[in-house]
Amino acid sequence: MKNKIVIILILMAALSWLTRSAYAQDAKYYALFVAKFSDYIEWPNAKTPIVIGVYGNQEITLALEGFTSKKQNIQIARINSIHDVNKCQIVFLGDSKKGEFESIRASIDRKEILLVTENESFAERGASISFYLDGTKLRFRLNKQAIETQNLKVSGSLLSLADVI
Amino acid sequence: MKIYKTLLLITLFAILLPDAMAQDGENLSYDDLLNLSLDELMELDVVTTSKLSTENISEAPSVMSIITEDQIKKSGAKDMEEVLRTVAGFDITKKGMAPNLMVGVRGLYSTDGTNNKILFLINGHPYRSALYNDANVAIGNYPVKNISKIEVIRGPGSTLFGAGAFLAVINIITKDIEEAVEIQASTGSFNTYEGYGLGSWKGKKGHLKVSGDYFSTQGASIQLESDLASEMVAPISSMFGYPSVPSAVPNNLNYNRQTLNLGLEASFSNFYLLAGRMDSRDEPTIGIFEALTRENSVNNIGTFTELGYKLPLQDKGEVLIKSYYDLHQHDSDVESWAYETTEFFNYYTTIMHNMMQLPGNPTLYQSGEAQRYRTKSDNVNFGGEINFAYNIQNKFKILTGAMLERSLLNNISTSANGNFFLDSNMMIGTDFYIPLEAFGETKDISETFNWMTEADRTISAAFGQAEFNFSKAFDMGSIHNFALVVGARYDHYSDIGGSFNPRGALILAPSDKWYMKALYGEAFRAPSFAELYTQNHVVMQGNPDLKPEEVRTTEGVLGYKPYKGAEFTLSYFNTQVTDNIQPVYYQYEAQSFELLYENVGNYRSSGFELDFRTSINEKLSLSGSATYQEVLNITNDEKETVNTEGEFIQYQMGDFAPGGIPNYLFNLMANYEVVPFLNVNVGLNYVSERIRSEEVDFERDPVSWMATGNMIKLDERAPIPSRTLLNASLLFHNIPSVKNLEIQLSGNNLLNVDNYNPTTMITGADIQRAGINFLGTLRYKF
């Protein structure tokens, strides 16, 4: 029996090493920020409610769905494939799908879509906003040029809160 | 074998369970959070602990696990046992004779029939009866439907919480305020029914939340092949020529339970009110003599009220002033022996009555009448506490406070329908009864043979904890976190004396991915009123000379966050308990014995705990824990007696395994969202075999009770085999057009494996637990 336990532990370890998606205990906060971003961005041609699509993080999807009954100007869409991103005004890319970042970025190029990523390095590679943790606080990097390329207008107050690159 | 060890080592470094994360805004509703501006949100600590300060849990000076409402719901757990057994290092058993769950932590357990080494909190309020100094039945009977989060601190917590935070602290956080009404209804195997309702409202200056839960079950059958009546009374009865076995075994009886839980929470401005009441009626099938019995009723009513005022200090800290009043009422009306045994008592007392040539005839039990024993008591805890917390730019944090509490035990009464003593006569008024003789009616014997004396105590305490964060105070280059936490608490009990308990923690995170903790803590447990003052009891006798038992724990934690959100921890623990309070069995002659609480025994528990929680993809997530623990009795007691030759002989005990404790515990839970409206959850709970106690004692001549000179193992039984419970749950939610409705079907012990818990005194059987069972639940939110 001892050997069985060791084998099970090894399998668990292997799974842990192989997986790279987030355990989103803090999903509620990410979802809050994403929902709040809709108040600071202007979509010249979009109608409300603003559609937020989440790709690669189920916990954030669920958390956002929890907000929709309280925040009337947003609507949540589930993204099952890369083609679904074009129906959204905000796309959140979770780490489990980070390998598809370049494809998504190309797919939404110059469209009025705000691309927010869980991975902190993507803002430097063309994402609109990327999250990172500063100690216990949640922070975000904002790529002003990328947002303008998407034909979106960002408010000054959001710029003042962001780490602008 | 070598490869396993190598792989295990790799695994231990690879899988380091998340010291679970909690959130600063955890107590804020969605409305509250949405009303915060983005810059206010950025000031929230995403990761915090709950207890009086806002620390990152990887920086908290303790080993902690958190179970969320979402985990509880998706797992389909119907009660606290099914929830708590998933915590690393936790072994949950039921003794049968007591209605409580027995919560073992890292291989150490509370005094039989209690959980007096576990501190159980409801929203931070200690739920604790003064009689047993534990949460009594609440720890097992608390409705899981009302839980938002369970925080579990493994290891000693006396520095912040005082006595009783000995092996672990379990803090129940009730559901969030969502300005909604929620109802739930469940039904399942064993005629189980449950109804739950929650309503909460929020205004500009305060909130109100009320909850109620009613749970009723016929319970799993307890199949018992042997009990103390068949093992202890039967040999005596055959000596007297009694023709049948005076016991209800073998038999299969159900364990009934009904619980009503009511909760009230309110706040206005800086004031808050917490109140709760739990009525529990348990019908354990094994009586206080560990004999199988039929008609038992153990009623416990616990109420608590806490009123507090929080004064913010310019966003730098807080002063909390609170007062509380708790009342716990116990009423245990149980059969001590089944009617099969009292039929022998009639036979026995008739013979003895004649032998003693007593006048008249002995009083006899009616046909079908069991020997009954009823004890009642009320106990009250009331007091106040002031806490002061201050934080200087996260470089230096201080938490200090003081408390004063009074505990009262009163309204004690005892009634019985017979002389329950095996070797003492009873004189009640002018009536005389020989051992085991019936009274002919139920008599109040509180005047002469009350089971407990009235008691009271005053407890005062002062505590303080300081955290110095060097990495925030000084430029330490790439060091992510380097902090020292020191704390101490002094408690004074008017009847026991004082106890000083320090703790310290050194926390180092060389990067944001790795962290290490070295922890040291001491804790104490004051003897309860029951341990001090029980008297005239059918089984146990109190000991007013008891002193507090103490524990010292050293812990090491290695944490790893390989990528954002994924967290693993490995914990090492070494716990030493000294002056352990436990019932000591004294057998003076073949038929004369006593169980007396004594400060005897030192124990050492050491081992590893490993947890992990991660997502494979957006649909599939895994969580689990594995524990290795080794417990030894290290008292090295010297046993002495006189042998059949009249010579004084001694035996020196070495370290030995106390028995009944599994070395390995393992949990694995997989959660899979098949489609957006269907969630499947599968869980495995493995407990390794439980070997019997390795304690030896003198072999004795059955007639003279003198030692023969040989040593014998006290418990020769084979180990209780390992068992694996497979549990699964189907949750239908987010159903299009009825999003507020959820339907759940869950199954427990789906492989219907044998599941036995160890008994205390019975040697011919163990306690059988539930086989396969199901529960269906409907939830609706308005």
Tab-separated table of C-alpha atoms in Angstrom, chain B residues 335-561:
chain	number	residue	atom	x	y	z
B	335	GLU	CA	-29.609	3.574	28.491
B	336	SER	CA	-26.461	2.469	30.250
B	337	TRP	CA	-27.349	-1.203	29.713
B	338	ALA	CA	-29.918	-2.741	27.381
B	339	TYR	CA	-32.918	-4.677	28.733
B	340	GLU	CA	-31.167	-7.990	28.009
B	341	THR	CA	-28.596	-6.957	30.613
B	342	THR	CA	-31.109	-5.704	33.204
B	343	GLU	CA	-32.840	-9.082	33.006
B	344	PHE	CA	-29.574	-10.525	34.284
B	345	PHE	CA	-29.373	-7.734	36.880
B	346	ASN	CA	-32.768	-8.920	38.203
B	347	TYR	CA	-31.422	-12.480	38.368
B	348	TYR	CA	-28.183	-11.301	40.044
B	349	THR	CA	-29.760	-9.002	42.616
B	350	THR	CA	-32.254	-11.678	43.604
B	351	ILE	CA	-29.390	-14.096	44.320
B	352	MET	CA	-27.378	-11.428	46.154
B	353	HIS	CA	-30.420	-10.293	48.113
B	354	ASN	CA	-30.992	-13.803	49.318
B	355	MET	CA	-27.318	-14.424	50.056
B	356	MET	CA	-27.154	-11.256	52.130
B	357	GLN	CA	-30.385	-12.279	53.849
B	358	LEU	CA	-31.806	-8.799	53.321
B	359	PRO	CA	-35.414	-8.230	54.373
B	360	GLY	CA	-38.182	-8.279	51.749
B	361	ASN	CA	-37.618	-8.741	48.030
B	362	PRO	CA	-35.244	-6.899	45.717
B	363	THR	CA	-36.760	-4.329	43.392
B	364	LEU	CA	-36.683	-5.608	39.834
B	365	TYR	CA	-36.640	-3.976	36.399
B	366	GLN	CA	-39.849	-4.355	34.427
B	367	SER	CA	-39.792	-6.652	31.444
B	368	GLY	CA	-38.162	-4.764	28.566
B	369	GLU	CA	-36.904	-1.981	30.851
B	370	ALA	CA	-33.301	-0.969	30.311
B	371	GLN	CA	-31.124	0.635	32.967
B	372	ARG	CA	-31.299	4.368	32.355
B	373	TYR	CA	-29.133	7.240	33.481
B	374	ARG	CA	-29.904	10.908	32.958
B	375	THR	CA	-27.586	13.825	33.592
B	376	LYS	CA	-28.267	17.513	33.055
B	377	SER	CA	-26.262	20.678	33.403
B	378	ASP	CA	-26.158	24.271	32.245
B	379	ASN	CA	-23.006	26.187	31.716
B	380	VAL	CA	-22.337	29.780	30.907
B	381	ASN	CA	-19.353	31.664	29.528
B	382	PHE	CA	-19.526	35.431	29.547
B	383	GLY	CA	-16.883	38.073	29.276
B	384	GLY	CA	-15.241	40.741	27.231
B	385	GLU	CA	-12.192	41.252	25.073
B	386	ILE	CA	-10.339	44.205	23.646
B	387	ASN	CA	-7.980	43.915	20.691
B	388	PHE	CA	-5.706	46.548	19.233
B	389	ALA	CA	-4.138	46.089	15.808
B	390	TYR	CA	-1.774	48.578	14.183
B	391	ASN	CA	0.177	48.453	10.962
B	392	ILE	CA	3.003	50.818	10.035
B	393	GLN	CA	3.424	50.558	6.271
B	394	ASN	CA	3.502	46.774	6.497
B	395	LYS	CA	6.966	47.105	8.017
B	396	PHE	CA	5.820	46.629	11.546
B	397	LYS	CA	2.537	45.171	12.661
B	398	ILE	CA	1.357	44.762	16.173
B	399	LEU	CA	-1.632	42.953	17.572
B	400	THR	CA	-2.323	43.016	21.256
B	401	GLY	CA	-5.262	42.483	23.541
B	402	ALA	CA	-6.706	41.386	26.831
B	403	MET	CA	-9.744	39.406	27.916
B	404	LEU	CA	-11.702	38.555	31.028
B	405	GLU	CA	-14.162	35.664	31.201
B	406	ARG	CA	-16.343	33.946	33.779
B	407	SER	CA	-17.412	30.324	33.405
B	408	LEU	CA	-20.218	28.882	35.474
B	409	LEU	CA	-21.521	25.344	35.746
B	410	ASN	CA	-24.879	24.944	37.446
B	411	ASN	CA	-28.381	23.405	37.320
B	412	ILE	CA	-26.799	19.980	37.649
B	413	SER	CA	-29.050	17.014	38.172
B	414	THR	CA	-28.956	13.245	37.957
B	415	SER	CA	-31.702	10.695	37.751
B	416	ALA	CA	-31.673	6.956	37.250
B	417	ASN	CA	-33.948	3.947	37.458
B	418	GLY	CA	-31.476	1.708	39.243
B	419	ASN	CA	-28.242	1.472	41.180
B	420	PHE	CA	-25.714	1.747	38.361
B	421	PHE	CA	-22.697	1.048	40.566
B	422	LEU	CA	-21.161	-2.383	40.119
B	423	ASP	CA	-19.665	-2.540	43.590
B	424	SER	CA	-21.368	0.054	45.829
B	425	ASN	CA	-24.684	0.156	47.602
B	426	MET	CA	-26.952	3.201	47.235
B	427	MET	CA	-28.961	4.792	50.034
B	428	ILE	CA	-31.576	7.142	48.638
B	429	GLY	CA	-33.702	8.664	51.367
B	430	THR	CA	-34.667	5.684	53.447
B	431	ASP	CA	-34.412	3.242	50.562
B	432	PHE	CA	-31.441	0.908	50.266
B	433	TYR	CA	-30.317	-0.641	46.990
B	434	ILE	CA	-27.582	-3.177	46.428
B	435	PRO	CA	-25.377	-2.887	43.304
B	436	LEU	CA	-27.324	-3.137	40.027
B	437	GLU	CA	-30.689	-3.288	41.803
B	438	ALA	CA	-33.609	-1.499	40.156
B	439	PHE	CA	-35.327	1.454	41.868
B	440	GLY	CA	-38.744	0.457	40.543
B	441	GLU	CA	-39.123	3.973	39.172
B	442	THR	CA	-36.985	6.810	37.894
B	443	LYS	CA	-35.546	8.650	40.901
B	444	ASP	CA	-33.900	12.035	41.147
B	445	ILE	CA	-30.635	11.223	42.895
B	446	SER	CA	-29.109	14.700	42.635
B	447	GLU	CA	-29.011	15.134	46.413
B	448	THR	CA	-26.911	12.093	47.104
B	449	PHE	CA	-25.337	10.875	43.879
B	450	ASN	CA	-25.168	13.902	41.637
B	451	TRP	CA	-22.793	13.335	38.747
B	452	MET	CA	-21.061	16.704	38.986
B	453	THR	CA	-20.495	19.532	41.434
B	454	GLU	CA	-21.328	23.130	40.669
B	455	ALA	CA	-18.225	25.002	39.613
B	456	ASP	CA	-16.999	28.352	38.398
B	457	ARG	CA	-13.783	29.918	37.248
B	458	THR	CA	-12.474	33.305	36.171
B	459	ILE	CA	-10.092	33.510	33.261
B	460	SER	CA	-7.983	36.536	32.473
B	461	ALA	CA	-5.466	36.843	29.690
B	462	ALA	CA	-3.217	39.269	27.861
B	463	PHE	CA	-1.561	38.644	24.546
B	464	GLY	CA	0.598	40.358	21.995
B	465	GLN	CA	2.134	39.615	18.647
B	466	ALA	CA	4.567	41.691	16.622
B	467	GLU	CA	5.731	41.265	13.063
B	468	PHE	CA	8.883	42.849	11.747
B	469	ASN	CA	9.101	42.789	7.993
B	470	PHE	CA	12.752	43.385	7.145
B	471	SER	CA	12.242	43.177	3.384
B	472	LYS	CA	9.777	46.071	3.513
B	473	ALA	CA	11.797	48.109	5.990
B	474	PHE	CA	15.131	47.760	4.205
B	475	ASP	CA	16.301	47.316	0.643
B	476	MET	CA	17.076	43.609	0.481
B	477	GLY	CA	17.595	43.316	-3.240
B	478	SER	CA	15.761	40.405	-4.824
B	479	ILE	CA	14.478	38.997	-1.506
B	480	HIS	CA	10.702	38.980	-1.858
B	481	ASN	CA	9.869	38.690	1.808
B	482	PHE	CA	11.778	38.286	5.031
B	483	ALA	CA	9.854	38.628	8.260
B	484	LEU	CA	10.025	37.681	11.902
B	485	VAL	CA	6.879	37.179	13.951
B	486	VAL	CA	6.977	36.812	17.717
B	487	GLY	CA	4.074	36.567	20.101
B	488	ALA	CA	3.137	35.476	23.568
B	489	ARG	CA	0.070	35.096	25.725
B	490	TYR	CA	-0.431	34.715	29.431
B	491	ASP	CA	-3.633	33.150	30.724
B	492	HIS	CA	-4.650	32.877	34.335
B	493	TYR	CA	-7.332	30.476	35.535
B	494	SER	CA	-8.659	31.078	39.022
B	495	ASP	CA	-8.818	27.334	39.721
B	496	ILE	CA	-5.821	26.051	37.784
B	497	GLY	CA	-3.201	28.787	37.759
B	498	GLY	CA	-1.316	30.479	34.956
B	499	SER	CA	0.113	29.450	31.638
B	500	PHE	CA	2.546	31.358	29.419
B	501	ASN	CA	2.646	30.422	25.746
B	502	PRO	CA	5.056	31.938	23.237
B	503	ARG	CA	5.303	31.459	19.520
B	504	GLY	CA	7.657	32.578	16.811
B	505	ALA	CA	7.957	32.387	13.079
B	506	LEU	CA	10.703	33.172	10.627
B	507	ILE	CA	9.446	33.609	7.085
B	508	LEU	CA	11.675	33.877	4.053
B	509	ALA	CA	10.607	34.187	0.440
B	510	PRO	CA	13.714	34.445	-1.734
B	511	SER	CA	11.485	35.084	-4.739
B	512	ASP	CA	7.798	35.432	-5.443
B	513	LYS	CA	7.717	31.730	-6.317
B	514	TRP	CA	9.283	30.177	-3.238
B	515	TYR	CA	8.714	30.680	0.431
B	516	MET	CA	9.831	28.975	3.589
B	517	LYS	CA	8.617	29.167	7.131
B	518	ALA	CA	10.112	27.961	10.370
B	519	LEU	CA	7.499	27.950	13.125
B	520	TYR	CA	7.534	27.275	16.815
B	521	GLY	CA	4.532	27.417	19.101
B	522	GLU	CA	3.370	26.343	22.508
B	523	ALA	CA	-0.171	25.867	23.704
B	524	PHE	CA	-2.010	24.625	26.720
B	525	ARG	CA	-5.353	23.141	27.569
B	526	ALA	CA	-6.896	23.766	30.949
B	527	PRO	CA	-8.747	20.761	32.370
B	528	SER	CA	-12.471	21.059	31.843
B	529	PHE	CA	-15.044	21.043	34.599
B	530	ALA	CA	-15.957	17.508	33.547
B	531	GLU	CA	-12.376	16.344	33.954
B	532	LEU	CA	-12.024	18.082	37.302
B	533	TYR	CA	-15.308	17.490	39.033
B	534	THR	CA	-17.165	14.463	37.624
B	535	GLN	CA	-18.278	12.314	40.549
B	536	ASN	CA	-20.573	9.376	41.245
B	537	HIS	CA	-20.475	8.689	37.552
B	538	VAL	CA	-21.204	5.303	36.090
B	539	VAL	CA	-17.863	5.283	34.337
B	540	MET	CA	-15.611	8.306	34.772
B	541	GLN	CA	-14.359	10.084	37.871
B	542	GLY	CA	-12.983	13.601	37.871
B	543	ASN	CA	-9.711	14.648	39.423
B	544	PRO	CA	-9.499	18.130	41.045
B	545	ASP	CA	-5.707	17.874	41.126
B	546	LEU	CA	-5.316	17.982	37.363
B	547	LYS	CA	-3.005	20.551	35.854
B	548	PRO	CA	-3.055	21.889	32.286
B	549	GLU	CA	-1.655	19.729	29.537
B	550	GLU	CA	0.859	21.344	27.249
B	551	VAL	CA	2.025	21.035	23.687
B	552	ARG	CA	5.100	22.249	21.811
B	553	THR	CA	5.170	22.181	18.062
B	554	THR	CA	7.913	22.901	15.584
B	555	GLU	CA	6.921	23.180	11.956
B	556	GLY	CA	8.630	23.816	8.683
B	557	VAL	CA	6.817	24.855	5.539
B	558	LEU	CA	8.120	24.951	2.015
B	559	GLY	CA	5.832	26.699	-0.431
B	560	TYR	CA	6.074	26.942	-4.167
B	561	LYS	CA	4.036	28.983	-6.611
